[in-house]
Amino acid sequence: MARFGEINAQYFDDAGDPLSSGKIYFYETGTTTLKDTFSDINQTIANTNPVILSAAGRQPNIFFSGTAKAILVDKNDVQILVRDPIGQTASVFGDGWVATKIYSADAVVLGSDGQYYRSLAAGNQNNDPTSTSGYWTLLYSVEWNAGITYQTGAVVTYNNLQYQSLQNSNLNNNPASVTAYWASIAFAWLSTRTYAIHENVVGTDGILYTSLQNSNTGNVPASSGSHWVGTSAAAAASATAAASSATAAATSATNAATSATNAGNSATAAASSATSAASSATTATTKASEAATSATTATTKAAEASTSASNAATSATNAGNSATAAASSATAAATSETNAGNSATAAATSATNAASSATAAASSATTATTKASEAATSATNAATSETNAGNSATAAATSATNAATSATAAAGSATSAASSATDAANKYDEFDDRYLGAKSSDPTVDNDGNALVTGAIYFNTSSNVMKVYGGSSWANVAPTATSITLSQVSDVTATAAEVNVLDGIPAGLTATELGYVDGVTSSIQTQLNNISVTAGTQTKTYSAGETSTITLSSNVLSPVVGVTKEVAQTGVSNNAWDVNSSSENYTRYNTATATTLTPSAVGNGTFTLGSGSFSSADVGKTIVGNGGVAVLTATSGAYVTSTNFTNTNAIASGSWQMYAMVFNTTDGDLELSAYSDTYNFSAQTQLYNPTFYQGSGSESDFTRPVGIHWNTAGTYFTTIDSNGDKLYTWAANGAYDGSSFSLDNSHSVSSQTGSPTGFCFLYNGGSYNKLFVVSGSTIFSYSLTVAQRVNGGTSYDNVSKASMSDVTGVLVTNDGTQVYCCADDGDIYHYTMSTANDLSTASNAATGEQFHLPSYSSATWKDMQYQNSGTELWLIDGSNYIYKYSLSTAYRIETASFVARYSFTDPQTTAGFAIENNGSRFYTVGDYGRLYGYSIGAGVSIPTGYHAAHTITSTDSTYWTDINSMTADEAAGNGAIYYCVSTDDRTTWKVAKGTDGERNIAKNNSGTWQYNSNATYGSETWTNATVNAELYAIQEAMGTAANQMNKTQLDAIPDANHFTLANDLDLAIIFNMSSGSTIPSSDGVAINYDANVLNQGAILGTDYTYDAPAQNKVRITSTSAANLKVRIV
């Protein structure tokens, strides 16, 4: 099944008028037999034959089977055109896939991902090969494209080598360098390719080789043994591996012997630990005896009982610690015994491992013998190593036996240590029966539950006293208050009265400390407050390298010098008003109404308001809520999202916002929100109804135009005609409006070339006052007297550049150094001009004279244009396709990556094209001598009116003394940007213009926001804002011209007339745009100011040095001119 023509296709007669009531006859191909056609795809509703066109020359739906012959005639049956055969059978290899075409089995198409697919079924229609399974299979891909996402198994060509994708979602991974994503499928060794380690190739001798190194280039595998190893060398490599295994076995045996030695050492350590345990037990017995003696002494000497009791307690604690240490030593001995056993076991295990390694070595040796005859010697060595390993195993077993003997000895030592511990415990028990420790009340039995012995003592925690048992009761170990007087203390010479003088002095104060105040006659604190620690000061203006000596008030052994320097605050820059690229630092005006908002979809859709409706001023604004961000595109509520909404639930009033200004985090600026519907070639219905434009003037002036360029303003466009060999400039009906036009001027190029094929204007010294013309193999250079227009002053530069073929278009970079020409055979020619825009200095570029664009290397290029400041390249071919490429470096075509291509219908053979600067209209010229226009978007929708935002945080200007200047950082585009400033924490907003002084434009009057509506700059008339909000008042103020301060006016405020400073500063930015496509943006305002001098810490060695030539002198040397302040302590 085939469809004839495009949907609603339109036909024209030779005069360019619609072919009203024309006819199309259909015959079997190559015959005069009429062929049936139908108006539906199921072939149930027959058309008449001939098919009658409408009054506008449009055809109805026409379907038929197979192929046919079609004859187009006018209403009088005058033949116009014959086509045989016709029928979209999709049999042409490699055409771009079309959803409406029906493909047969084995048909080949080019998918939108740049890869070729083969049809698996007949009647294959509307099944996208890139996403529909079961209908297509991947055939192959052509040149690798960084902009295409490849799946596992995809095959591409790069630098004349083929690679296969190893992963899905394979995007922008260079096949030659990112080996995790691509595998080379080239097997023959290439001298020019760089190989990585372990890559395999087939050499010129037919042998398979493996790379031994990275960066392996130009090394012939058959003769480069250090870079490649072949299959014949593999056996030798295996033998070497066997020898290595035998060596490893010997090493394992050695390790076993070492383990046995370690076991012996562990046993020795166990014996030592046992000896230490015995010594600790002896010490415990001694300490216990000392404790008993001390207890007896405490009973017989009551006067010294307190001191003796303390000694007894200390000795008892030591005894307990010693006993515990003895027990620990015994445990350590037992542990050492166990470790010794474990070490012996480990030694035996190591021996077993050694034997296993020997067995493995024998196996490796056997393998080596079968690999190659050269491995025999290695195998013998392996056998020898095996014998050595066995000997080592025997030695390891002997070491294990020795370790067991040591373990037995360690066990004996442990038994002795345990006996010593028992003795120590018995001694401690005897002590424990006499000193009972701390208790809250008098005990009736000892710590073992036995009867108390006379002389037993304990410490009563309730009364904090030491008590002794007298045989029947407990008594305090302390003298009574009346039993001892001061005179009875033999070594105290002071009287009671003298001692009482010390009443109230804190306990613990020593005689030495009391002596510190000897001779003090007044308050020490007062004397301290009157002490000056500063030995010298100086404030001085130093010149660089100057030295000054300061005499101190007293000698200082090691002076401490502190220096500060005065730092002038003159001409300081402050960028606090820059727009923050990572977080919002400006408050925008929220115009969301107090109602609910419901999105119809998480993605693009239509909003529904709970009440009210959107206004035309809202179109283009950004709406934020429920996790989503969208731009309103129509008053109906239609929107497009940049971030999807979480769900389609109604968003509560107050929970969504609508802004006319947005933050661009990529560019780090504040911009006017907008919706851009431009360069929309994918909206096919906008392309298939071109409008025919006929200009005034002689028809011979517009017979076969092959190139077209608009001037920057869109008021003129220039064409070049291949029949008349002339350049023509035409005056347009309006900006980029080709609906009608008239001849402005012309210039002949016939003296230089016949049949020119393209041209372009060059940006030269601030103006487009040069142009290049191409024809066949040559470029010609011309100079203009009027920018982007030809007239009688246009002149040939007597410069040309040849050596190309079939050139159809030309472009020059904006810096005038690079020339590119496209050709009918798909070539792109590239030249570099050493002098900008001077064709006589052109030479082949470093990248080569010729190259092809990615994905479509054989396209029949007809013309090309830059768009979007040189970041995009657009081309058309001879098959009515337009191509879009992205340039990673602006204007440099060699950096192009493919983005998309779109088909369009042109009644003529297209030879040149132009795109309106705002991206909403597309024009073509061609062999019919007509200018056709296409709509490719609705343009840019912007919120109308004034839109303001102000800083969130004020800039602290407390210590500033003067504002020198302010400089706005903006790009106004097709709009306007205004500024105002507040110096009183946003109570009043003002502007300043030249020497006219400041003007208040908005203020908060006791809670009511007002704006100055007086048209005279120096006068004030305060009017309440329509909405009582700060930003709304500022926006409303902009309606009065006297309140507007743009960048030019802000930047030009004289120093003497700048804003009067207070403690803080705030900035407001206001956008306004009524039409156009380039939206305004601002990155805030930079301030240059003066402030009070700062005292900063001077850095020793950097700002100054010092020395002390005497104990009362300090010498300061300044390393640079500075005001220094010095203090010495």
PDB file of C-alpha atoms in Angstrom, residues 218-350:
ATOM      1  CA  GLY A 218      54.162   0.577  14.910  1.00  0.00           C
ATOM      2  CA  ASN A 219      55.811  -2.524  16.377  1.00  0.00           C
ATOM      3  CA  VAL A 220      55.663  -5.472  13.910  1.00  0.00           C
ATOM      4  CA  PRO A 221      54.381  -8.485  15.931  1.00  0.00           C
ATOM      5  CA  ALA A 222      56.618 -11.016  14.177  1.00  0.00           C
ATOM      6  CA  SER A 223      59.833  -9.102  15.023  1.00  0.00           C
ATOM      7  CA  SER A 224      59.002  -7.149  18.213  1.00  0.00           C
ATOM      8  CA  GLY A 225      59.299  -9.657  21.026  1.00  0.00           C
ATOM      9  CA  SER A 226      59.182  -7.018  23.764  1.00  0.00           C
ATOM     10  CA  HIS A 227      55.837  -5.750  22.482  1.00  0.00           C
ATOM     11  CA  TRP A 228      54.060  -8.919  21.221  1.00  0.00           C
ATOM     12  CA  VAL A 229      53.911 -12.617  22.100  1.00  0.00           C
ATOM     13  CA  GLY A 230      52.686 -15.202  19.562  1.00  0.00           C
ATOM     14  CA  THR A 231      51.151 -18.656  19.998  1.00  0.00           C
ATOM     15  CA  SER A 232      54.589 -20.349  19.586  1.00  0.00           C
ATOM     16  CA  ALA A 233      55.871 -18.525  22.658  1.00  0.00           C
ATOM     17  CA  ALA A 234      52.945 -19.603  24.829  1.00  0.00           C
ATOM     18  CA  ALA A 235      54.459 -23.017  25.710  1.00  0.00           C
ATOM     19  CA  ALA A 236      57.681 -21.424  26.914  1.00  0.00           C
ATOM     20  CA  ALA A 237      55.618 -19.052  29.023  1.00  0.00           C
ATOM     21  CA  SER A 238      53.790 -22.059  30.577  1.00  0.00           C
ATOM     22  CA  ALA A 239      57.096 -23.741  31.451  1.00  0.00           C
ATOM     23  CA  THR A 240      58.298 -20.605  33.144  1.00  0.00           C
ATOM     24  CA  ALA A 241      55.057 -20.563  35.126  1.00  0.00           C
ATOM     25  CA  ALA A 242      55.743 -24.149  36.263  1.00  0.00           C
ATOM     26  CA  ALA A 243      59.177 -23.207  37.544  1.00  0.00           C
ATOM     27  CA  SER A 244      57.619 -20.314  39.421  1.00  0.00           C
ATOM     28  CA  SER A 245      55.151 -22.743  41.055  1.00  0.00           C
ATOM     29  CA  ALA A 246      58.022 -24.995  42.237  1.00  0.00           C
ATOM     30  CA  THR A 247      59.839 -22.031  43.714  1.00  0.00           C
ATOM     31  CA  ALA A 248      56.636 -21.096  45.535  1.00  0.00           C
ATOM     32  CA  ALA A 249      56.547 -24.600  47.032  1.00  0.00           C
ATOM     33  CA  ALA A 250      60.065 -24.219  48.432  1.00  0.00           C
ATOM     34  CA  THR A 251      59.098 -20.885  49.911  1.00  0.00           C
ATOM     35  CA  SER A 252      56.085 -22.499  51.632  1.00  0.00           C
ATOM     36  CA  ALA A 253      58.364 -25.105  53.233  1.00  0.00           C
ATOM     37  CA  THR A 254      60.680 -22.402  54.525  1.00  0.00           C
ATOM     38  CA  ASN A 255      57.681 -20.638  56.037  1.00  0.00           C
ATOM     39  CA  ALA A 256      56.734 -23.892  57.803  1.00  0.00           C
ATOM     40  CA  ALA A 257      60.178 -24.060  59.439  1.00  0.00           C
ATOM     41  CA  THR A 258      59.841 -20.472  60.555  1.00  0.00           C
ATOM     42  CA  SER A 259      56.465 -21.279  62.142  1.00  0.00           C
ATOM     43  CA  ALA A 260      58.049 -24.138  64.102  1.00  0.00           C
ATOM     44  CA  THR A 261      60.792 -21.828  65.386  1.00  0.00           C
ATOM     45  CA  ASN A 262      58.103 -19.373  66.508  1.00  0.00           C
ATOM     46  CA  ALA A 263      56.429 -22.193  68.427  1.00  0.00           C
ATOM     47  CA  GLY A 264      59.662 -22.841  70.342  1.00  0.00           C
ATOM     48  CA  ASN A 265      59.969 -19.186  71.205  1.00  0.00           C
ATOM     49  CA  SER A 266      56.395 -19.180  72.509  1.00  0.00           C
ATOM     50  CA  ALA A 267      57.182 -22.098  74.816  1.00  0.00           C
ATOM     51  CA  THR A 268      60.246 -20.303  76.225  1.00  0.00           C
ATOM     52  CA  ALA A 269      58.060 -17.241  76.865  1.00  0.00           C
ATOM     53  CA  ALA A 270      55.645 -19.467  78.795  1.00  0.00           C
ATOM     54  CA  ALA A 271      58.458 -20.682  81.104  1.00  0.00           C
ATOM     55  CA  SER A 272      59.511 -17.099  81.778  1.00  0.00           C
ATOM     56  CA  SER A 273      55.939 -16.174  82.663  1.00  0.00           C
ATOM     57  CA  ALA A 274      55.784 -19.033  85.180  1.00  0.00           C
ATOM     58  CA  THR A 275      58.993 -17.826  86.877  1.00  0.00           C
ATOM     59  CA  SER A 276      57.501 -14.304  87.151  1.00  0.00           C
ATOM     60  CA  ALA A 277      54.404 -15.812  88.773  1.00  0.00           C
ATOM     61  CA  ALA A 278      56.496 -17.526  91.478  1.00  0.00           C
ATOM     62  CA  SER A 279      58.290 -14.257  92.280  1.00  0.00           C
ATOM     63  CA  SER A 280      54.981 -12.415  92.571  1.00  0.00           C
ATOM     64  CA  ALA A 281      53.671 -15.043  95.005  1.00  0.00           C
ATOM     65  CA  THR A 282      56.745 -14.607  97.282  1.00  0.00           C
ATOM     66  CA  THR A 283      56.175 -10.844  97.265  1.00  0.00           C
ATOM     67  CA  ALA A 284      52.539 -11.402  98.277  1.00  0.00           C
ATOM     68  CA  THR A 285      53.613 -13.473 101.329  1.00  0.00           C
ATOM     69  CA  THR A 286      56.028 -10.758 102.457  1.00  0.00           C
ATOM     70  CA  LYS A 287      53.394  -8.023 102.105  1.00  0.00           C
ATOM     71  CA  ALA A 288      50.876 -10.028 104.106  1.00  0.00           C
ATOM     72  CA  SER A 289      53.388 -10.412 106.995  1.00  0.00           C
ATOM     73  CA  GLU A 290      53.999  -6.660 106.952  1.00  0.00           C
ATOM     74  CA  ALA A 291      50.260  -6.056 107.145  1.00  0.00           C
ATOM     75  CA  ALA A 292      49.922  -8.284 110.236  1.00  0.00           C
ATOM     76  CA  THR A 293      52.797  -6.515 111.954  1.00  0.00           C
ATOM     77  CA  SER A 294      51.243  -3.151 111.216  1.00  0.00           C
ATOM     78  CA  ALA A 295      47.944  -4.282 112.721  1.00  0.00           C
ATOM     79  CA  THR A 296      49.652  -5.351 115.958  1.00  0.00           C
ATOM     80  CA  THR A 297      51.479  -2.048 116.159  1.00  0.00           C
ATOM     81  CA  ALA A 298      48.173  -0.223 115.775  1.00  0.00           C
ATOM     82  CA  THR A 299      46.813  -2.025 118.885  1.00  0.00           C
ATOM     83  CA  THR A 300      49.773  -1.198 121.182  1.00  0.00           C
ATOM     84  CA  LYS A 301      50.311   2.412 120.107  1.00  0.00           C
ATOM     85  CA  ALA A 302      47.002   4.230 120.361  1.00  0.00           C
ATOM     86  CA  ALA A 303      48.539   7.716 120.171  1.00  0.00           C
ATOM     87  CA  GLU A 304      49.910   6.936 116.732  1.00  0.00           C
ATOM     88  CA  ALA A 305      46.994   4.752 115.718  1.00  0.00           C
ATOM     89  CA  SER A 306      45.733   6.984 112.925  1.00  0.00           C
ATOM     90  CA  THR A 307      49.026   6.969 110.999  1.00  0.00           C
ATOM     91  CA  SER A 308      49.644   3.255 111.530  1.00  0.00           C
ATOM     92  CA  ALA A 309      46.148   2.362 110.447  1.00  0.00           C
ATOM     93  CA  SER A 310      46.638   4.266 107.161  1.00  0.00           C
ATOM     94  CA  ASN A 311      49.883   2.392 106.561  1.00  0.00           C
ATOM     95  CA  ALA A 312      48.148  -0.874 107.267  1.00  0.00           C
ATOM     96  CA  ALA A 313      45.403  -0.099 104.761  1.00  0.00           C
ATOM     97  CA  THR A 314      47.934   0.781 102.104  1.00  0.00           C
ATOM     98  CA  SER A 315      49.920  -2.396 102.728  1.00  0.00           C
ATOM     99  CA  ALA A 316      46.751  -4.437 102.626  1.00  0.00           C
ATOM    100  CA  THR A 317      45.813  -2.973  99.253  1.00  0.00           C
ATOM    101  CA  ASN A 318      49.314  -3.750  97.909  1.00  0.00           C
ATOM    102  CA  ALA A 319      49.017  -7.295  99.179  1.00  0.00           C
ATOM    103  CA  GLY A 320      45.675  -7.716  97.423  1.00  0.00           C
ATOM    104  CA  ASN A 321      47.169  -6.370  94.197  1.00  0.00           C
ATOM    105  CA  SER A 322      50.123  -8.726  94.479  1.00  0.00           C
ATOM    106  CA  ALA A 323      47.844 -11.678  94.986  1.00  0.00           C
ATOM    107  CA  THR A 324      45.794 -10.698  91.982  1.00  0.00           C
ATOM    108  CA  ALA A 325      49.005 -10.344  89.949  1.00  0.00           C
ATOM    109  CA  ALA A 326      50.003 -13.826  91.012  1.00  0.00           C
ATOM    110  CA  ALA A 327      46.701 -15.252  89.822  1.00  0.00           C
ATOM    111  CA  SER A 328      47.066 -13.379  86.519  1.00  0.00           C
ATOM    112  CA  SER A 329      50.583 -14.737  86.044  1.00  0.00           C
ATOM    113  CA  ALA A 330      49.312 -18.225  86.557  1.00  0.00           C
ATOM    114  CA  THR A 331      46.602 -17.684  83.981  1.00  0.00           C
ATOM    115  CA  ALA A 332      49.177 -16.242  81.556  1.00  0.00           C
ATOM    116  CA  ALA A 333      51.282 -19.337  82.012  1.00  0.00           C
ATOM    117  CA  ALA A 334      48.351 -21.554  81.127  1.00  0.00           C
ATOM    118  CA  THR A 335      47.606 -19.391  78.100  1.00  0.00           C
ATOM    119  CA  SER A 336      51.256 -19.636  76.981  1.00  0.00           C
ATOM    120  CA  GLU A 337      50.974 -23.382  77.229  1.00  0.00           C
ATOM    121  CA  THR A 338      47.933 -23.344  74.966  1.00  0.00           C
ATOM    122  CA  ASN A 339      49.690 -20.984  72.507  1.00  0.00           C
ATOM    123  CA  ALA A 340      52.606 -23.335  72.350  1.00  0.00           C
ATOM    124  CA  GLY A 341      50.279 -26.161  71.400  1.00  0.00           C
ATOM    125  CA  ASN A 342      48.616 -24.002  68.764  1.00  0.00           C
ATOM    126  CA  SER A 343      51.995 -23.018  67.307  1.00  0.00           C
ATOM    127  CA  ALA A 344      52.934 -26.639  67.019  1.00  0.00           C
ATOM    128  CA  THR A 345      49.668 -27.369  65.227  1.00  0.00           C
ATOM    129  CA  ALA A 346      50.313 -24.413  62.908  1.00  0.00           C
ATOM    130  CA  ALA A 347      53.743 -25.797  62.138  1.00  0.00           C
ATOM    131  CA  ALA A 348      52.286 -29.157  61.210  1.00  0.00           C
ATOM    132  CA  THR A 349      49.680 -27.429  59.022  1.00  0.00           C
ATOM    133  CA  SER A 350      52.431 -25.414  57.288  1.00  0.00           C
TER     134      SER A 350
END
